[in-house]
């Protein structure tokens, strides 16, 4: 059951409460209830949401990327981009040569030779057990770079899914 947004008569800040529980005590009518069930996300949408959540841990000044590796319908590992453990981070410590350059000097998705971070895909793959890699699916918040694409192929990952349109591997 969901309460329709804005159903409180007097623009009460709670928007979901009836007269008896309204913290603003607006005295307005009870809200309208929407009894239609919420639509469940597809598995691709579900795991992409997990990758987006993982991206919130990224310590990069230019992009926050997350990845979720799934094998046989089970989450195997999660990765996000950032410098290796123990090295001061790009965003938190200003330790990024790429991030100190302008976008005209270093275009997005250009050569990553000056990037010291481990990418989300790399972290998800290297944290997985080797037997879980062949035939698995990798969910990533953006298209993998050429270096990660090579790693994905070498690991035997069967599918890569990225937003906004689902990219199926191999394409």
PDB file of C-alpha atoms in Angstrom:
ATOM      1  CA  UNK A   1       0.000   0.000   0.000  1.00  0.00           C
ATOM      2  CA  UNK A   2       1.327   3.422  -0.938  1.00  0.00           C
ATOM      3  CA  UNK A   3       0.034   6.880  -0.119  1.00  0.00           C
ATOM      4  CA  UNK A   4      -0.397   9.151  -3.106  1.00  0.00           C
ATOM      5  CA  UNK A   5       2.046  12.035  -2.911  1.00  0.00           C
ATOM      6  CA  UNK A   6       0.494  15.369  -2.087  1.00  0.00           C
ATOM      7  CA  UNK A   7      -2.793  13.868  -0.939  1.00  0.00           C
ATOM      8  CA  UNK A   8      -2.961  15.916   2.249  1.00  0.00           C
ATOM      9  CA  UNK A   9      -5.438  18.713   1.757  1.00  0.00           C
ATOM     10  CA  UNK A  10      -3.476  21.557   3.260  1.00  0.00           C
ATOM     11  CA  UNK A  11      -0.013  20.815   1.848  1.00  0.00           C
ATOM     12  CA  UNK A  12       0.871  19.300   5.166  1.00  0.00           C
ATOM     13  CA  UNK A  13       4.615  18.448   5.373  1.00  0.00           C
ATOM     14  CA  UNK A  14       3.870  14.826   6.233  1.00  0.00           C
ATOM     15  CA  UNK A  15       1.874  14.165   3.025  1.00  0.00           C
ATOM     16  CA  UNK A  16       1.175  10.614   4.150  1.00  0.00           C
ATOM     17  CA  UNK A  17      -0.544  10.851   7.515  1.00  0.00           C
ATOM     18  CA  UNK A  18      -4.163  10.823   8.422  1.00  0.00           C
ATOM     19  CA  UNK A  19      -5.712  13.378  10.781  1.00  0.00           C
ATOM     20  CA  UNK A  20      -4.916  11.313  13.850  1.00  0.00           C
ATOM     21  CA  UNK A  21      -1.178  11.016  13.197  1.00  0.00           C
ATOM     22  CA  UNK A  22      -0.413  14.192  11.250  1.00  0.00           C
ATOM     23  CA  UNK A  23       2.502  15.936  13.013  1.00  0.00           C
ATOM     24  CA  UNK A  24       1.355  19.284  11.676  1.00  0.00           C
ATOM     25  CA  UNK A  25      -2.168  18.538  12.931  1.00  0.00           C
ATOM     26  CA  UNK A  26      -3.570  20.135   9.792  1.00  0.00           C
ATOM     27  CA  UNK A  27      -6.962  18.522  10.250  1.00  0.00           C
ATOM     28  CA  UNK A  28      -7.176  17.747   6.543  1.00  0.00           C
ATOM     29  CA  UNK A  29      -8.890  14.692   5.129  1.00  0.00           C
ATOM     30  CA  UNK A  30      -7.286  11.278   5.187  1.00  0.00           C
ATOM     31  CA  UNK A  31      -4.919  10.761   2.249  1.00  0.00           C
ATOM     32  CA  UNK A  32      -5.811   8.747  -0.803  1.00  0.00           C
ATOM     33  CA  UNK A  33      -4.336   5.269  -0.821  1.00  0.00           C
ATOM     34  CA  UNK A  34      -2.950   3.628  -3.959  1.00  0.00           C
ATOM     35  CA  UNK A  35      -3.449  -0.128  -3.570  1.00  0.00           C
ATOM     36  CA  UNK A  36      -1.820  -1.091  -6.855  1.00  0.00           C
ATOM     37  CA  UNK A  37       1.269  -3.208  -6.201  1.00  0.00           C
ATOM     38  CA  UNK A  38       4.628  -1.587  -6.890  1.00  0.00           C
ATOM     39  CA  UNK A  39       6.282  -2.902 -10.031  1.00  0.00           C
ATOM     40  CA  UNK A  40       9.198  -5.178  -9.253  1.00  0.00           C
ATOM     41  CA  UNK A  41      12.446  -4.345 -11.015  1.00  0.00           C
ATOM     42  CA  UNK A  42      13.910  -6.804 -13.501  1.00  0.00           C
ATOM     43  CA  UNK A  43      17.066  -8.633 -12.371  1.00  0.00           C
ATOM     44  CA  UNK A  44      19.127  -6.368 -14.629  1.00  0.00           C
ATOM     45  CA  UNK A  45      17.598  -3.261 -13.013  1.00  0.00           C
ATOM     46  CA  UNK A  46      18.072  -4.760  -9.555  1.00  0.00           C
ATOM     47  CA  UNK A  47      21.773  -5.499 -10.003  1.00  0.00           C
ATOM     48  CA  UNK A  48      22.399  -2.183 -11.792  1.00  0.00           C
ATOM     49  CA  UNK A  49      20.940  -0.467  -8.726  1.00  0.00           C
ATOM     50  CA  UNK A  50      23.470  -2.413  -6.658  1.00  0.00           C
ATOM     51  CA  UNK A  51      26.260  -1.174  -8.919  1.00  0.00           C
ATOM     52  CA  UNK A  52      25.003   2.408  -8.493  1.00  0.00           C
ATOM     53  CA  UNK A  53      25.053   1.908  -4.719  1.00  0.00           C
ATOM     54  CA  UNK A  54      28.634   0.568  -4.885  1.00  0.00           C
ATOM     55  CA  UNK A  55      29.638   3.651  -6.902  1.00  0.00           C
ATOM     56  CA  UNK A  56      28.876   5.833  -3.887  1.00  0.00           C
ATOM     57  CA  UNK A  57      32.095   4.467  -2.299  1.00  0.00           C
ATOM     58  CA  UNK A  58      34.273   5.625  -5.227  1.00  0.00           C
ATOM     59  CA  UNK A  59      37.013   8.102  -4.349  1.00  0.00           C
ATOM     60  CA  UNK A  60      37.549   9.617  -7.782  1.00  0.00           C
ATOM     61  CA  UNK A  61      37.362  13.263  -8.780  1.00  0.00           C
ATOM     62  CA  UNK A  62      36.154  12.513 -12.309  1.00  0.00           C
ATOM     63  CA  UNK A  63      33.750   9.565 -12.148  1.00  0.00           C
ATOM     64  CA  UNK A  64      32.070   7.381  -9.576  1.00  0.00           C
ATOM     65  CA  UNK A  65      31.736   3.896 -11.024  1.00  0.00           C
ATOM     66  CA  UNK A  66      30.367   0.762  -9.397  1.00  0.00           C
ATOM     67  CA  UNK A  67      30.228  -2.864 -10.495  1.00  0.00           C
ATOM     68  CA  UNK A  68      28.435  -5.995  -9.324  1.00  0.00           C
ATOM     69  CA  UNK A  69      29.498  -9.440 -10.534  1.00  0.00           C
ATOM     70  CA  UNK A  70      26.746 -12.073 -10.577  1.00  0.00           C
ATOM     71  CA  UNK A  71      27.269 -15.769 -11.200  1.00  0.00           C
ATOM     72  CA  UNK A  72      24.532 -18.397 -11.228  1.00  0.00           C
ATOM     73  CA  UNK A  73      21.995 -15.845  -9.941  1.00  0.00           C
ATOM     74  CA  UNK A  74      24.084 -14.935  -6.896  1.00  0.00           C
ATOM     75  CA  UNK A  75      26.033 -11.774  -6.216  1.00  0.00           C
ATOM     76  CA  UNK A  76      29.674 -12.782  -6.221  1.00  0.00           C
ATOM     77  CA  UNK A  77      31.550  -9.530  -5.643  1.00  0.00           C
ATOM     78  CA  UNK A  78      31.268  -5.760  -5.715  1.00  0.00           C
ATOM     79  CA  UNK A  79      33.767  -3.169  -6.899  1.00  0.00           C
ATOM     80  CA  UNK A  80      34.128   0.580  -7.179  1.00  0.00           C
ATOM     81  CA  UNK A  81      36.872   2.765  -8.596  1.00  0.00           C
ATOM     82  CA  UNK A  82      39.630   4.199  -6.461  1.00  0.00           C
ATOM     83  CA  UNK A  83      43.291   3.936  -5.601  1.00  0.00           C
ATOM     84  CA  UNK A  84      44.472   0.672  -4.021  1.00  0.00           C
ATOM     85  CA  UNK A  85      43.939   0.265  -0.278  1.00  0.00           C
ATOM     86  CA  UNK A  86      46.457   2.166   1.803  1.00  0.00           C
ATOM     87  CA  UNK A  87      47.180   4.850  -0.799  1.00  0.00           C
ATOM     88  CA  UNK A  88      45.619   8.279  -0.111  1.00  0.00           C
ATOM     89  CA  UNK A  89      42.526   8.705  -2.280  1.00  0.00           C
ATOM     90  CA  UNK A  90      41.990  10.828  -5.344  1.00  0.00           C
ATOM     91  CA  UNK A  91      39.048  12.868  -4.081  1.00  0.00           C
ATOM     92  CA  UNK A  92      39.754  12.746  -0.349  1.00  0.00           C
ATOM     93  CA  UNK A  93      43.502  13.443  -0.560  1.00  0.00           C
ATOM     94  CA  UNK A  94      43.846  15.178  -3.940  1.00  0.00           C
ATOM     95  CA  UNK A  95      46.096  12.365  -5.103  1.00  0.00           C
ATOM     96  CA  UNK A  96      45.016  12.171  -8.750  1.00  0.00           C
ATOM     97  CA  UNK A  97      47.082  13.444 -11.673  1.00  0.00           C
ATOM     98  CA  UNK A  98      44.149  12.946 -14.044  1.00  0.00           C
ATOM     99  CA  UNK A  99      41.764  14.817 -11.768  1.00  0.00           C
ATOM    100  CA  UNK A 100      44.080  17.844 -11.648  1.00  0.00           C
ATOM    101  CA  UNK A 101      43.861  18.270 -15.415  1.00  0.00           C
ATOM    102  CA  UNK A 102      41.097  20.101 -17.254  1.00  0.00           C
ATOM    103  CA  UNK A 103      38.673  18.127 -19.373  1.00  0.00           C
ATOM    104  CA  UNK A 104      40.242  19.673 -22.495  1.00  0.00           C
ATOM    105  CA  UNK A 105      43.712  18.479 -21.401  1.00  0.00           C
ATOM    106  CA  UNK A 106      42.412  15.027 -20.491  1.00  0.00           C
ATOM    107  CA  UNK A 107      39.133  14.140 -22.161  1.00  0.00           C
ATOM    108  CA  UNK A 108      36.741  11.678 -20.519  1.00  0.00           C
ATOM    109  CA  UNK A 109      37.357   8.076 -21.637  1.00  0.00           C
ATOM    110  CA  UNK A 110      40.759   9.013 -23.080  1.00  0.00           C
ATOM    111  CA  UNK A 111      43.974   7.092 -22.418  1.00  0.00           C
ATOM    112  CA  UNK A 112      44.012   5.949 -18.782  1.00  0.00           C
ATOM    113  CA  UNK A 113      47.818   5.742 -18.534  1.00  0.00           C
ATOM    114  CA  UNK A 114      47.754   8.641 -16.053  1.00  0.00           C
ATOM    115  CA  UNK A 115      45.034   7.045 -13.885  1.00  0.00           C
ATOM    116  CA  UNK A 116      46.326   5.321 -10.764  1.00  0.00           C
ATOM    117  CA  UNK A 117      42.937   4.016  -9.692  1.00  0.00           C
ATOM    118  CA  UNK A 118      41.768   0.465  -9.914  1.00  0.00           C
ATOM    119  CA  UNK A 119      38.570   0.512 -11.900  1.00  0.00           C
ATOM    120  CA  UNK A 120      35.305  -0.884 -10.524  1.00  0.00           C
ATOM    121  CA  UNK A 121      35.322  -3.761 -13.012  1.00  0.00           C
ATOM    122  CA  UNK A 122      38.880  -4.721 -12.033  1.00  0.00           C
ATOM    123  CA  UNK A 123      38.020  -4.667  -8.331  1.00  0.00           C
ATOM    124  CA  UNK A 124      34.878  -6.781  -8.793  1.00  0.00           C
ATOM    125  CA  UNK A 125      36.701  -9.322 -10.966  1.00  0.00           C
ATOM    126  CA  UNK A 126      39.810  -9.664  -8.808  1.00  0.00           C
ATOM    127  CA  UNK A 127      37.747 -10.075  -5.621  1.00  0.00           C
ATOM    128  CA  UNK A 128      35.762 -12.965  -7.120  1.00  0.00           C
ATOM    129  CA  UNK A 129      36.740 -16.609  -6.918  1.00  0.00           C
ATOM    130  CA  UNK A 130      38.181 -17.772 -10.256  1.00  0.00           C
ATOM    131  CA  UNK A 131      35.549 -20.510 -10.613  1.00  0.00           C
ATOM    132  CA  UNK A 132      32.774 -17.880 -10.455  1.00  0.00           C
ATOM    133  CA  UNK A 133      34.037 -15.855 -13.436  1.00  0.00           C
ATOM    134  CA  UNK A 134      33.274 -17.971 -16.558  1.00  0.00           C
ATOM    135  CA  UNK A 135      29.715 -17.382 -17.733  1.00  0.00           C
ATOM    136  CA  UNK A 136      28.992 -14.658 -15.159  1.00  0.00           C
ATOM    137  CA  UNK A 137      27.340 -11.265 -15.685  1.00  0.00           C
ATOM    138  CA  UNK A 138      28.987  -7.964 -14.780  1.00  0.00           C
ATOM    139  CA  UNK A 139      26.740  -4.985 -14.011  1.00  0.00           C
ATOM    140  CA  UNK A 140      28.576  -1.652 -14.343  1.00  0.00           C
ATOM    141  CA  UNK A 141      27.352   1.930 -14.026  1.00  0.00           C
ATOM    142  CA  UNK A 142      29.118   2.952 -17.254  1.00  0.00           C
ATOM    143  CA  UNK A 143      30.678   1.402 -20.321  1.00  0.00           C
ATOM    144  CA  UNK A 144      33.988  -0.321 -19.463  1.00  0.00           C
ATOM    145  CA  UNK A 145      37.225   1.256 -20.704  1.00  0.00           C
ATOM    146  CA  UNK A 146      39.371  -0.659 -23.229  1.00  0.00           C
ATOM    147  CA  UNK A 147      41.666  -2.046 -20.509  1.00  0.00           C
ATOM    148  CA  UNK A 148      38.705  -3.353 -18.490  1.00  0.00           C
ATOM    149  CA  UNK A 149      37.073  -4.731 -21.648  1.00  0.00           C
ATOM    150  CA  UNK A 150      40.182  -6.848 -22.236  1.00  0.00           C
ATOM    151  CA  UNK A 151      40.081  -8.082 -18.630  1.00  0.00           C
ATOM    152  CA  UNK A 152      36.360  -8.899 -18.883  1.00  0.00           C
ATOM    153  CA  UNK A 153      36.923 -10.977 -22.013  1.00  0.00           C
ATOM    154  CA  UNK A 154      39.939 -12.750 -20.522  1.00  0.00           C
ATOM    155  CA  UNK A 155      37.948 -13.632 -17.383  1.00  0.00           C
ATOM    156  CA  UNK A 156      35.269 -15.348 -19.471  1.00  0.00           C
ATOM    157  CA  UNK A 157      32.454 -13.067 -18.353  1.00  0.00           C
ATOM    158  CA  UNK A 158      29.467 -13.796 -20.591  1.00  0.00           C
ATOM    159  CA  UNK A 159      27.469 -10.573 -20.235  1.00  0.00           C
ATOM    160  CA  UNK A 160      28.051  -6.947 -19.355  1.00  0.00           C
ATOM    161  CA  UNK A 161      25.051  -4.774 -18.498  1.00  0.00           C
ATOM    162  CA  UNK A 162      25.345  -0.984 -18.354  1.00  0.00           C
ATOM    163  CA  UNK A 163      22.769   1.830 -18.180  1.00  0.00           C
ATOM    164  CA  UNK A 164      20.961   3.695 -19.583  1.00  0.00           C
ATOM    165  CA  UNK A 165      20.356   1.144 -22.288  1.00  0.00           C
ATOM    166  CA  UNK A 166      21.228  -2.408 -21.429  1.00  0.00           C
ATOM    167  CA  UNK A 167      24.335  -3.471 -23.329  1.00  0.00           C
ATOM    168  CA  UNK A 168      24.560  -7.199 -23.757  1.00  0.00           C
ATOM    169  CA  UNK A 169      27.918  -8.865 -24.065  1.00  0.00           C
ATOM    170  CA  UNK A 170      29.123  -9.807 -26.537  1.00  0.00           C
ATOM    171  CA  UNK A 171      27.634  -7.046 -28.682  1.00  0.00           C
TER     172      UNK A 171
END
